PDB file of C-alpha atoms in Angstrom:
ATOM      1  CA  UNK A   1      -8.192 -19.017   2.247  1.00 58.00           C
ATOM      2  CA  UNK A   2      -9.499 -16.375   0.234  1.00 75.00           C
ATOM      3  CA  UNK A   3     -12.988 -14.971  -0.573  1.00 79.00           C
ATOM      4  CA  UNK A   4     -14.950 -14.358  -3.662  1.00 81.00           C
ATOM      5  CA  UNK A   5     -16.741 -10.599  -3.923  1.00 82.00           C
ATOM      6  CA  UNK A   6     -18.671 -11.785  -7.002  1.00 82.00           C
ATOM      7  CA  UNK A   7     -21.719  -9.744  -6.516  1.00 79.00           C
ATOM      8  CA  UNK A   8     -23.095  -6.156  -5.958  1.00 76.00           C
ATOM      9  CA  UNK A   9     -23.981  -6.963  -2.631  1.00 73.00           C
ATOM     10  CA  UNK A  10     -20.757  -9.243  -1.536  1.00 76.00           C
ATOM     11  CA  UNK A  11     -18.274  -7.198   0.914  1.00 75.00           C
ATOM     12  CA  UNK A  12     -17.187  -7.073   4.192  1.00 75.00           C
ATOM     13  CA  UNK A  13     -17.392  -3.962   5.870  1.00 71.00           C
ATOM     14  CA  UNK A  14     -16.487  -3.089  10.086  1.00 67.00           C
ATOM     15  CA  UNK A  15     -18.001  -1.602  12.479  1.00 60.00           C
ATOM     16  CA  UNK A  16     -16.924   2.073  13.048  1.00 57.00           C
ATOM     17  CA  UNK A  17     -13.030   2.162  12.924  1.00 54.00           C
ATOM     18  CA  UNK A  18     -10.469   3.583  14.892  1.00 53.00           C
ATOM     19  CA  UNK A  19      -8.372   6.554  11.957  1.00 57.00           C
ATOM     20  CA  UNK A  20      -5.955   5.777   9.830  1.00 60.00           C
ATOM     21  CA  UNK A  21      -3.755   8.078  10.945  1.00 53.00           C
ATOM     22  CA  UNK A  22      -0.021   8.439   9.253  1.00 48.00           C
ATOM     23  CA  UNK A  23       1.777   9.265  12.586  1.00 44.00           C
ATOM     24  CA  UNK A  24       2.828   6.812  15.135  1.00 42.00           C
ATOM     25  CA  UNK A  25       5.368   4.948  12.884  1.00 47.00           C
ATOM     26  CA  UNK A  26       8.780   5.201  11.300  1.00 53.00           C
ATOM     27  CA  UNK A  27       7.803   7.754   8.501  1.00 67.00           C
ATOM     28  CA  UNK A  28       4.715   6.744   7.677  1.00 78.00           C
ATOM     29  CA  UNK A  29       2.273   3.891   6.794  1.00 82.00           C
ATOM     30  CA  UNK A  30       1.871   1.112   4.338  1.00 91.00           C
ATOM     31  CA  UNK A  31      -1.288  -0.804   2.723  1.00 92.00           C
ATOM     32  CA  UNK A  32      -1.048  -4.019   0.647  1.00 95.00           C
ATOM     33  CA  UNK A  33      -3.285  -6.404  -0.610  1.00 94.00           C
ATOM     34  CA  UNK A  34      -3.780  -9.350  -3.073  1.00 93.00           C
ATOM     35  CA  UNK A  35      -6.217  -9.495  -5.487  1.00 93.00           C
ATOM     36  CA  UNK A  36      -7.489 -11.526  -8.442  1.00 92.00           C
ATOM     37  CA  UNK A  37      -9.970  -9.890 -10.650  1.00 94.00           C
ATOM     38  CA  UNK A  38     -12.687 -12.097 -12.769  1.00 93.00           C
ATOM     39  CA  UNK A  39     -11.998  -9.342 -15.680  1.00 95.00           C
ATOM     40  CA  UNK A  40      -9.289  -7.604 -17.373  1.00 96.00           C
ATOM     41  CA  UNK A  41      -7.811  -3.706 -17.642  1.00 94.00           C
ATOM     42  CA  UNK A  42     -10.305  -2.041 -20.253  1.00 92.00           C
ATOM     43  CA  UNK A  43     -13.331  -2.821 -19.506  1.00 93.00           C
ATOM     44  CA  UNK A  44     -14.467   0.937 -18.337  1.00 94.00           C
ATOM     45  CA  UNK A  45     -15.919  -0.241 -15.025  1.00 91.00           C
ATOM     46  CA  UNK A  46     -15.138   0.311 -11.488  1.00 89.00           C
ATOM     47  CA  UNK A  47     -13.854  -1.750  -9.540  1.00 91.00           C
ATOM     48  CA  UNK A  48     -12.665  -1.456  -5.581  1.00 89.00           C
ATOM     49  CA  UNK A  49     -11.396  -3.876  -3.662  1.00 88.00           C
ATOM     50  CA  UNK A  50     -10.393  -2.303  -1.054  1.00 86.00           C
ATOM     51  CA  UNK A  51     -12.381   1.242   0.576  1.00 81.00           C
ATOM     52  CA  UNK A  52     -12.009   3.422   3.755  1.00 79.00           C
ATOM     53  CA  UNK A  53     -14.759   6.437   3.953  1.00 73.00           C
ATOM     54  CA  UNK A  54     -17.579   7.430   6.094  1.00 67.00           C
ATOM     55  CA  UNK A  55     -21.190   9.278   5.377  1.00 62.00           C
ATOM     56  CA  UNK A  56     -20.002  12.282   5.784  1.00 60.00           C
ATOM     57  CA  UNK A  57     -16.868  13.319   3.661  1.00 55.00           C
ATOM     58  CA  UNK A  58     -17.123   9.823   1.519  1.00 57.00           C
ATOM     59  CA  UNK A  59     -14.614   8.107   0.252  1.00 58.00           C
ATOM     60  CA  UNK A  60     -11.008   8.518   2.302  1.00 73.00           C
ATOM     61  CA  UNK A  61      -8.904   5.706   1.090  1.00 82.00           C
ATOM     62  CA  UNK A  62      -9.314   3.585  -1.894  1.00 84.00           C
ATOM     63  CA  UNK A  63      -7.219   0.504  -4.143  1.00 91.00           C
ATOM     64  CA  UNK A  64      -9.499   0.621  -6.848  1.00 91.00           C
ATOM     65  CA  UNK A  65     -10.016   0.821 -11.047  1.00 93.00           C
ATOM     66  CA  UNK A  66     -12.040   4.112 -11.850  1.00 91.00           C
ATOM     67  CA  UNK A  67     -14.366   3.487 -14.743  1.00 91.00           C
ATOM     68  CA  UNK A  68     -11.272   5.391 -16.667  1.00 95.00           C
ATOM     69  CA  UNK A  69      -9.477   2.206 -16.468  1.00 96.00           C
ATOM     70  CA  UNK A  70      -6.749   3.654 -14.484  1.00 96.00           C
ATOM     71  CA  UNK A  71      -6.171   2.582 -11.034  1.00 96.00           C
ATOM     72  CA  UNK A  72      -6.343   4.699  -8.251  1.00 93.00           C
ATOM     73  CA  UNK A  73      -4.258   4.468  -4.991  1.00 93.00           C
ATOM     74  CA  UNK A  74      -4.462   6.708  -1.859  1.00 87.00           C
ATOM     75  CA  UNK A  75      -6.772   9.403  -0.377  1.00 80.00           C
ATOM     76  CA  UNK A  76      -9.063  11.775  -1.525  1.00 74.00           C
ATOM     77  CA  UNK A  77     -11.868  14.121  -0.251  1.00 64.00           C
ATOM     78  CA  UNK A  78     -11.572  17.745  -1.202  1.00 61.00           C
ATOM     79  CA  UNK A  79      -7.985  17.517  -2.069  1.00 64.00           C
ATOM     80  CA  UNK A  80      -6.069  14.857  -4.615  1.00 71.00           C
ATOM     81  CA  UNK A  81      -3.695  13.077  -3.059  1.00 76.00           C
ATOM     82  CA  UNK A  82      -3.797   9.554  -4.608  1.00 87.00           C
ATOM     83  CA  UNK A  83      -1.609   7.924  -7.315  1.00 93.00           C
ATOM     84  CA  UNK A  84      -3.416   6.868 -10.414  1.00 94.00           C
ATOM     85  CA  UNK A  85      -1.855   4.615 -13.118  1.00 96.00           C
ATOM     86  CA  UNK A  86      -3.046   3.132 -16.060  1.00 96.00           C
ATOM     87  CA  UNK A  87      -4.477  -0.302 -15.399  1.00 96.00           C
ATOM     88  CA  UNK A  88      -3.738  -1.601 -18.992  1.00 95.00           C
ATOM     89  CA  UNK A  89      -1.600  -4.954 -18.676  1.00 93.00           C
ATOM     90  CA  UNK A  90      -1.790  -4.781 -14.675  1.00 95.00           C
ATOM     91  CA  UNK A  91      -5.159  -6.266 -14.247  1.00 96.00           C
ATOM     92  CA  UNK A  92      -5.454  -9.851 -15.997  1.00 96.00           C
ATOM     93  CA  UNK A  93      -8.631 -12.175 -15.257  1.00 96.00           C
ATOM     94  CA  UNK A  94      -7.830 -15.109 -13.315  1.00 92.00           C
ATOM     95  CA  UNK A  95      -4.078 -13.828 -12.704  1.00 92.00           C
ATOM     96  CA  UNK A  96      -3.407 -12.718  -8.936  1.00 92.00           C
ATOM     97  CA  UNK A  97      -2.135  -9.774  -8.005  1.00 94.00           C
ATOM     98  CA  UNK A  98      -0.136  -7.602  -5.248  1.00 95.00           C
ATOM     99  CA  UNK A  99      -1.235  -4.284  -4.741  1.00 97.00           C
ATOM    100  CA  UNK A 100       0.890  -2.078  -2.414  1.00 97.00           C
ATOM    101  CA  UNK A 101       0.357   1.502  -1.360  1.00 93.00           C
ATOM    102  CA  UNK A 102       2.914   3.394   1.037  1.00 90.00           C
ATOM    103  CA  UNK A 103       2.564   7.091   2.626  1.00 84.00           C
ATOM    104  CA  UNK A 104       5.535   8.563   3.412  1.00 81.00           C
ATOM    105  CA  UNK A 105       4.893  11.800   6.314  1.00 71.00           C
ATOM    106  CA  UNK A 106       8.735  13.167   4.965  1.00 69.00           C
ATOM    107  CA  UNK A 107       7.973  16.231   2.716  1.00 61.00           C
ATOM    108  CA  UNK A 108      11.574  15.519   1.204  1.00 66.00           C
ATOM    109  CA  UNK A 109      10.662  12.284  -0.566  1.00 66.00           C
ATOM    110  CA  UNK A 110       7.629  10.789  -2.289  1.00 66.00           C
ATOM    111  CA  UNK A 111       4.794  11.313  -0.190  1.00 80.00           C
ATOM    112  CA  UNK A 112       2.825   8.752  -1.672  1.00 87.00           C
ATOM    113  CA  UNK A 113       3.847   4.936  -3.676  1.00 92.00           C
ATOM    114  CA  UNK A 114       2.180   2.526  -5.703  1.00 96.00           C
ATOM    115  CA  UNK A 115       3.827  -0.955  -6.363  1.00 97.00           C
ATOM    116  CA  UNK A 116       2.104  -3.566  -8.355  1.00 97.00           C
ATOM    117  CA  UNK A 117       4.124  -7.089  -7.605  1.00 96.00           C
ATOM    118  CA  UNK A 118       6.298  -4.969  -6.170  1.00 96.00           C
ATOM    119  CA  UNK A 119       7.251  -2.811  -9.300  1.00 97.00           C
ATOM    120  CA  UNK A 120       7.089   0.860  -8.136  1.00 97.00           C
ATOM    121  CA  UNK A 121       3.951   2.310 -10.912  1.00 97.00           C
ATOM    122  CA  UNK A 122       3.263   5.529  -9.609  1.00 95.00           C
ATOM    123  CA  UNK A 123       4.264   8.483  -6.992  1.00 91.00           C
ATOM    124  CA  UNK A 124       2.642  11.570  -6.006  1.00 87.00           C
ATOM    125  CA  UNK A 125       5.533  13.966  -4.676  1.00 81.00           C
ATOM    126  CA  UNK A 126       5.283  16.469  -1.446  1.00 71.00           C
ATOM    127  CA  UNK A 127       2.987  16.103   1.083  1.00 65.00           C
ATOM    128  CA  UNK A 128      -0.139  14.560   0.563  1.00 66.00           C
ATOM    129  CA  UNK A 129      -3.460  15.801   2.079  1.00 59.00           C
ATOM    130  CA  UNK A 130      -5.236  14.300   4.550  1.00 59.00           C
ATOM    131  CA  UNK A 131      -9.041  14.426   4.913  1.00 55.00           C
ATOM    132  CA  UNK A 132     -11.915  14.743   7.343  1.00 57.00           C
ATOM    133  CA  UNK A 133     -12.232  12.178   9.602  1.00 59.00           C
ATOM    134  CA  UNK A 134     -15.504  11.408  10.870  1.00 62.00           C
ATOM    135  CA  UNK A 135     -16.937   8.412  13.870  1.00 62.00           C
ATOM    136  CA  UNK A 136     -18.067   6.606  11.574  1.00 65.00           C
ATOM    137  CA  UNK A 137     -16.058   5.541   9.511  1.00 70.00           C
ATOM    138  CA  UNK A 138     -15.814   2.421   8.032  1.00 72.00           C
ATOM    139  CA  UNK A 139     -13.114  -0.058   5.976  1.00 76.00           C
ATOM    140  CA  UNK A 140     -14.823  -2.323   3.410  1.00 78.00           C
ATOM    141  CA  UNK A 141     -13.533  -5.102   1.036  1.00 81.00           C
ATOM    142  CA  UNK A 142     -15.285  -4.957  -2.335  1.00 80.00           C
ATOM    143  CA  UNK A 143     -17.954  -1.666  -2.954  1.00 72.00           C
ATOM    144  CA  UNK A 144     -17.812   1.810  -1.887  1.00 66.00           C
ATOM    145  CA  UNK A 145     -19.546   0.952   1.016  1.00 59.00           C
ATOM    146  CA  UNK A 146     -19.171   3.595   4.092  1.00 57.00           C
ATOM    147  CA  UNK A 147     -20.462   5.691   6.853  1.00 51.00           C
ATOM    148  CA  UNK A 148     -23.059   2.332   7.100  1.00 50.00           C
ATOM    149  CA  UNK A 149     -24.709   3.270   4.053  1.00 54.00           C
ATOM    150  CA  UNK A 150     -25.091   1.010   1.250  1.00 53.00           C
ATOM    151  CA  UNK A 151     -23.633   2.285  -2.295  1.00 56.00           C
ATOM    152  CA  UNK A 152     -23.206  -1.202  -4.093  1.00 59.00           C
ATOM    153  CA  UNK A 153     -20.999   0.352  -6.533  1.00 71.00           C
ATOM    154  CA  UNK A 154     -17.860  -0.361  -8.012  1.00 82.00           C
ATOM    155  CA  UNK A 155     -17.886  -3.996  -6.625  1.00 83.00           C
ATOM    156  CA  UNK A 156     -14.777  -5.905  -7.163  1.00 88.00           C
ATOM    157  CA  UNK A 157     -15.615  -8.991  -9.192  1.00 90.00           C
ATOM    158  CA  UNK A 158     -13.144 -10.753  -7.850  1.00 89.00           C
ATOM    159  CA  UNK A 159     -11.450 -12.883  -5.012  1.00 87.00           C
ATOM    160  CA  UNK A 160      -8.989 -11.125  -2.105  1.00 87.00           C
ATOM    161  CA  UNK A 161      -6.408 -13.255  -0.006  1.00 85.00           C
ATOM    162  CA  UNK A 162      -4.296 -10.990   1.863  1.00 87.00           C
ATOM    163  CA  UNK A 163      -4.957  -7.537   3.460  1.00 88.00           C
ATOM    164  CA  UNK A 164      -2.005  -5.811   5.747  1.00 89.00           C
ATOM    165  CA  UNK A 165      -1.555  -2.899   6.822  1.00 86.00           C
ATOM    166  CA  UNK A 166       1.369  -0.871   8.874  1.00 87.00           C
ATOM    167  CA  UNK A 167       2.433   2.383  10.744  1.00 82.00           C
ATOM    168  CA  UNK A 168       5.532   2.392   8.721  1.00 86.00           C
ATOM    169  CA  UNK A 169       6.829   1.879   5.021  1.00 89.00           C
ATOM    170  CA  UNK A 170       7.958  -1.362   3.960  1.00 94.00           C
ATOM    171  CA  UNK A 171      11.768  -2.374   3.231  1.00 94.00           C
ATOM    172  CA  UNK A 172      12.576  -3.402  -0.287  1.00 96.00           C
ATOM    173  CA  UNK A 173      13.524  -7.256   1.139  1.00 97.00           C
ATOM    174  CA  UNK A 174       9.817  -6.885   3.479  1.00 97.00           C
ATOM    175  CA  UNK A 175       7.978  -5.872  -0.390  1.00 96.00           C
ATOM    176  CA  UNK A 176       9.673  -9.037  -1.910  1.00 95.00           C
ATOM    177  CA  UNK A 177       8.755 -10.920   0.677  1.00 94.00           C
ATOM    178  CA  UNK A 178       4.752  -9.791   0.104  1.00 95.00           C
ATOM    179  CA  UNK A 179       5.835 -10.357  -3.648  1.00 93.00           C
ATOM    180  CA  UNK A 180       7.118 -14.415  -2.952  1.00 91.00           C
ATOM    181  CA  UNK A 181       3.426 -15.290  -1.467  1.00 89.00           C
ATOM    182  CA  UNK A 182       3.849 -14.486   1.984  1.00 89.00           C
ATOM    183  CA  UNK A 183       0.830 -12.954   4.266  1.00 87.00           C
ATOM    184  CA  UNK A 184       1.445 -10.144   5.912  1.00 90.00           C
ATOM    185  CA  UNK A 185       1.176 -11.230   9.123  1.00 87.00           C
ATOM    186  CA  UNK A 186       4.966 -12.773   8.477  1.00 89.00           C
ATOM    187  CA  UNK A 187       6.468  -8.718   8.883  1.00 92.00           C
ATOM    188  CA  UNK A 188       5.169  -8.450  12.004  1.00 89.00           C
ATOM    189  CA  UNK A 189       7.070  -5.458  12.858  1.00 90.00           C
ATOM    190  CA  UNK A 190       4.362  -2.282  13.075  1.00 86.00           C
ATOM    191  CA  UNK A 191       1.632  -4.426  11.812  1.00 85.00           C
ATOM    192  CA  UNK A 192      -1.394  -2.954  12.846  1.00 81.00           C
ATOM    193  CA  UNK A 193      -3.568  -5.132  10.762  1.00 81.00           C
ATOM    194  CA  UNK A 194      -3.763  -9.015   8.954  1.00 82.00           C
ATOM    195  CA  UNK A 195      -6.783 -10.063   7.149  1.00 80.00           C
ATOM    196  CA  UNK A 196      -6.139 -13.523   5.727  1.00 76.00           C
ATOM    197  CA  UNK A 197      -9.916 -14.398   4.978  1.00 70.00           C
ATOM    198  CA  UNK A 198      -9.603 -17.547   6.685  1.00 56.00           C
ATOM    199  CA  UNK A 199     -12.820 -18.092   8.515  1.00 43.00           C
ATOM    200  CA  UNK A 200     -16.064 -20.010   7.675  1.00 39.00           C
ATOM    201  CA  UNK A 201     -17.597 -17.652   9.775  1.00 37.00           C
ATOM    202  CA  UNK A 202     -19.348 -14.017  10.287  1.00 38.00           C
ATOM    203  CA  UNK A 203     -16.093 -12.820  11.555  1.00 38.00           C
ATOM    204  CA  UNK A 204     -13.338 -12.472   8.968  1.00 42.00           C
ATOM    205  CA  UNK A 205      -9.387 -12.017  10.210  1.00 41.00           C
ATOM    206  CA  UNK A 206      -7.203 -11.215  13.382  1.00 39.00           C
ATOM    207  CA  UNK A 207      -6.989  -7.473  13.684  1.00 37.00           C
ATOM    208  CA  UNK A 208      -4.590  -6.528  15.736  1.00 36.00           C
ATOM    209  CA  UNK A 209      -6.476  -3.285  16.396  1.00 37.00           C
ATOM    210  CA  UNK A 210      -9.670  -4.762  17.789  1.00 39.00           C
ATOM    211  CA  UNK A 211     -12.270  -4.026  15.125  1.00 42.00           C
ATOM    212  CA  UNK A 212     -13.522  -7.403  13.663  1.00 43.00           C
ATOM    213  CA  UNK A 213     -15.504  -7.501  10.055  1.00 46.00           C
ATOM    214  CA  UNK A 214     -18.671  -8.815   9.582  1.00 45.00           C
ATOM    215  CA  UNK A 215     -20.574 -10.181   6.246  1.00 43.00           C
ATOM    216  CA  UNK A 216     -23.417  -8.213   4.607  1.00 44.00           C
ATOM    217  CA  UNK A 217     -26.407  -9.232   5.876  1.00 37.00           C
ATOM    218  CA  UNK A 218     -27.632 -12.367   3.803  1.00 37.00           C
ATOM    219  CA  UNK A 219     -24.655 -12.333   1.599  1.00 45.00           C
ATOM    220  CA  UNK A 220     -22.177 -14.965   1.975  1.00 43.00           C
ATOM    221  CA  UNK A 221     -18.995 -14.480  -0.476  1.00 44.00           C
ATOM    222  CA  UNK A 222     -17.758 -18.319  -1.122  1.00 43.00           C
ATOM    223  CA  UNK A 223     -14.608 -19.233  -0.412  1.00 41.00           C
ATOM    224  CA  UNK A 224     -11.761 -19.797  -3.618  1.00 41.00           C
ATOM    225  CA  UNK A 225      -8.816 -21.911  -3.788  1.00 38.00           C
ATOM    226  CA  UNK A 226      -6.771 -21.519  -0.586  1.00 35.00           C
ATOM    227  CA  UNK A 227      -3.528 -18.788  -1.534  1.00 35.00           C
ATOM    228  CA  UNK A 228      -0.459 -20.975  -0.123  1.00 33.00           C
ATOM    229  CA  UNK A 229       1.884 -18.050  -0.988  1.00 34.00           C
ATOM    230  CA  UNK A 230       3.824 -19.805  -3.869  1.00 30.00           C
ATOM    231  CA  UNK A 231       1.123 -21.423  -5.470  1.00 30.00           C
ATOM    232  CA  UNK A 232      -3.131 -21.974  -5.075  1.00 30.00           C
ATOM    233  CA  UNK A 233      -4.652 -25.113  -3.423  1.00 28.00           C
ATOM    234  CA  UNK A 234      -8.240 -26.737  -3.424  1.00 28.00           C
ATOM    235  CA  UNK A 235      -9.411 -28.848  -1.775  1.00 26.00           C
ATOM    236  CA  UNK A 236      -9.000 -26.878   1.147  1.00 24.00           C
TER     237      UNK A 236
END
C-alpha cells in the first residue's frame, strides 16, 4: 500500500526515537524513500516528505523541496551539511519517484549522496556535521513536524510507499534493486528500518528498531493504489 499526505494536518510522526547515529555500520548509513508528488518542480513551495528533528535544535534530517525549488537532502542545525539540487524535471505530478540519501563516515570520499531513481544528483565532500541530539526527537512523514510540536508546514501533497533505512551505504546492484520497485525490506542486510504503509490501522510499518508510528490525531491519510514494485494496483 501506500498513503496519501494530502493535507496540512496529514503525517505520521513517532513517539520519541532512538538517534540516528552514522556509526555502527560498514561506513556509514543510507535513507531511501518513494514518493509521488500531486505537483510539479516550480511551484516555490515546500514540500517534505520525509523529517527527523526535535523542539529543541529543529530540524536534523530532511528529503524535502525548499520553497527555492531545489531539493534538499541531509542534515542541518547550525552547520550545512545537506545536498541540495535543483528540483526542475525531478519532481513530476502523478509520476513516482525514488529518493535516496547515503552518509558516508570516510573523510576520503563523499561524505554525503543524493540519487534520484538511482542517478547520483548531488554530493557534499568531507565530513559532514552532525547536530544536537535531543530525547525527543521525532521522525515524521509529510510536515516539519518535531520535538511533538505541531508546525503544519511544508506538507508533502503527495502519496509515500516505501521508507528504508540502513547502518551502511547501499551497493550499486542493492540501489537498482530500490530503482526496479522493490521495498526495502528485500536488502535486509543492516536494515534498521521498513515502512511499507501497509496497515488500515493507527500503527503504520514493521520497525525493526521498536518505535511504531502513529496517525495525527483525527487525521486519517487514505490509502492510494497499492505500489507492486513494477507497476501500481487498485483495487487493493
Amino acid at each position: 500500500m501506500a498513503s496519501k499526505f494530502n493535507l496540512t494536518t496529514d503525517r505520521w510522526s513517532s513517539g520519541t526515537t532512538t538517534q540516528w547515529a552514522p556509526g555502527g555500520g560498514v561506513g556509514g548509513f543510507s535513507i531511501f524513500i518513494r514518493f509521488k508528488p500531486n505537483w510539479s518542480s516550480g511551484d516555490s513551495t515546500g514540500h517534505a516528505w520525509i523529517h527527523y528533528g526535535n523542539s529543541g535544535a529543529g530540524r536534523l534530517f530532511h528529503m524535502m523541496q525548499h520553497t527555492d525549488n531545489k531539493i534538499y537532502a541531509g542534515f542541518f542545525n547550525t552547520s550545512e551539511g545537506r545536498v541540495s539540487v535543483s528540483s526542475a524535471g525531478l519532481l513530476v505530478a502523478d509520476v513516482w519517484g525514488s529518493h535516496l540519501y547515503t552518509h558516508s563516515i570516510d573523510p576520503s570520499v563523499n561524505a554525503a549522496e543524493y540519487y534520484f531513481d538511482n542517478v547520483l544528483k548531488g554530493t557534499v565532500s568531507g565530513p559532514c556535521p552532525f547536530p544536537t541530539w535531543n530525547a525527543d526527537s521525532r521522525e515524521t512523514f509529510s510536515t516539519n513536524y518535531r520535538g511533538g510540536v505541531a508546525y503544519d508546514t511544508y506538507y508533502a501533497n503527495g502519496t509515500i510507499a516505501d521508507f528504508g533505512r540502513w547502518n551502511r551505504i547501499l551497493t550499486a546492484g542493492e540501489r537498482a534493486t530500490l530503482q526496479a520497485g522493490f521495498s526495502p525490506g528485500k536488502i535486509r542486510n543492516g536494515l534498521l528500518e521498513d515502512r511499507p504503509f501497509i496497515a488500515n490501522t493507527n500503527s503504520k510499518g514493521s520497525p525493526l528498531e521498536g518505535v511504531d508510528l502513529t496517525l495525527n490525531v483525527g487525521t486519517t491519510p487514505p490509502f492510494a493504489p497499492h505500489y507492486s514494485g513494477f507497476s501500481l494496483q487498485t483495487g487493493i
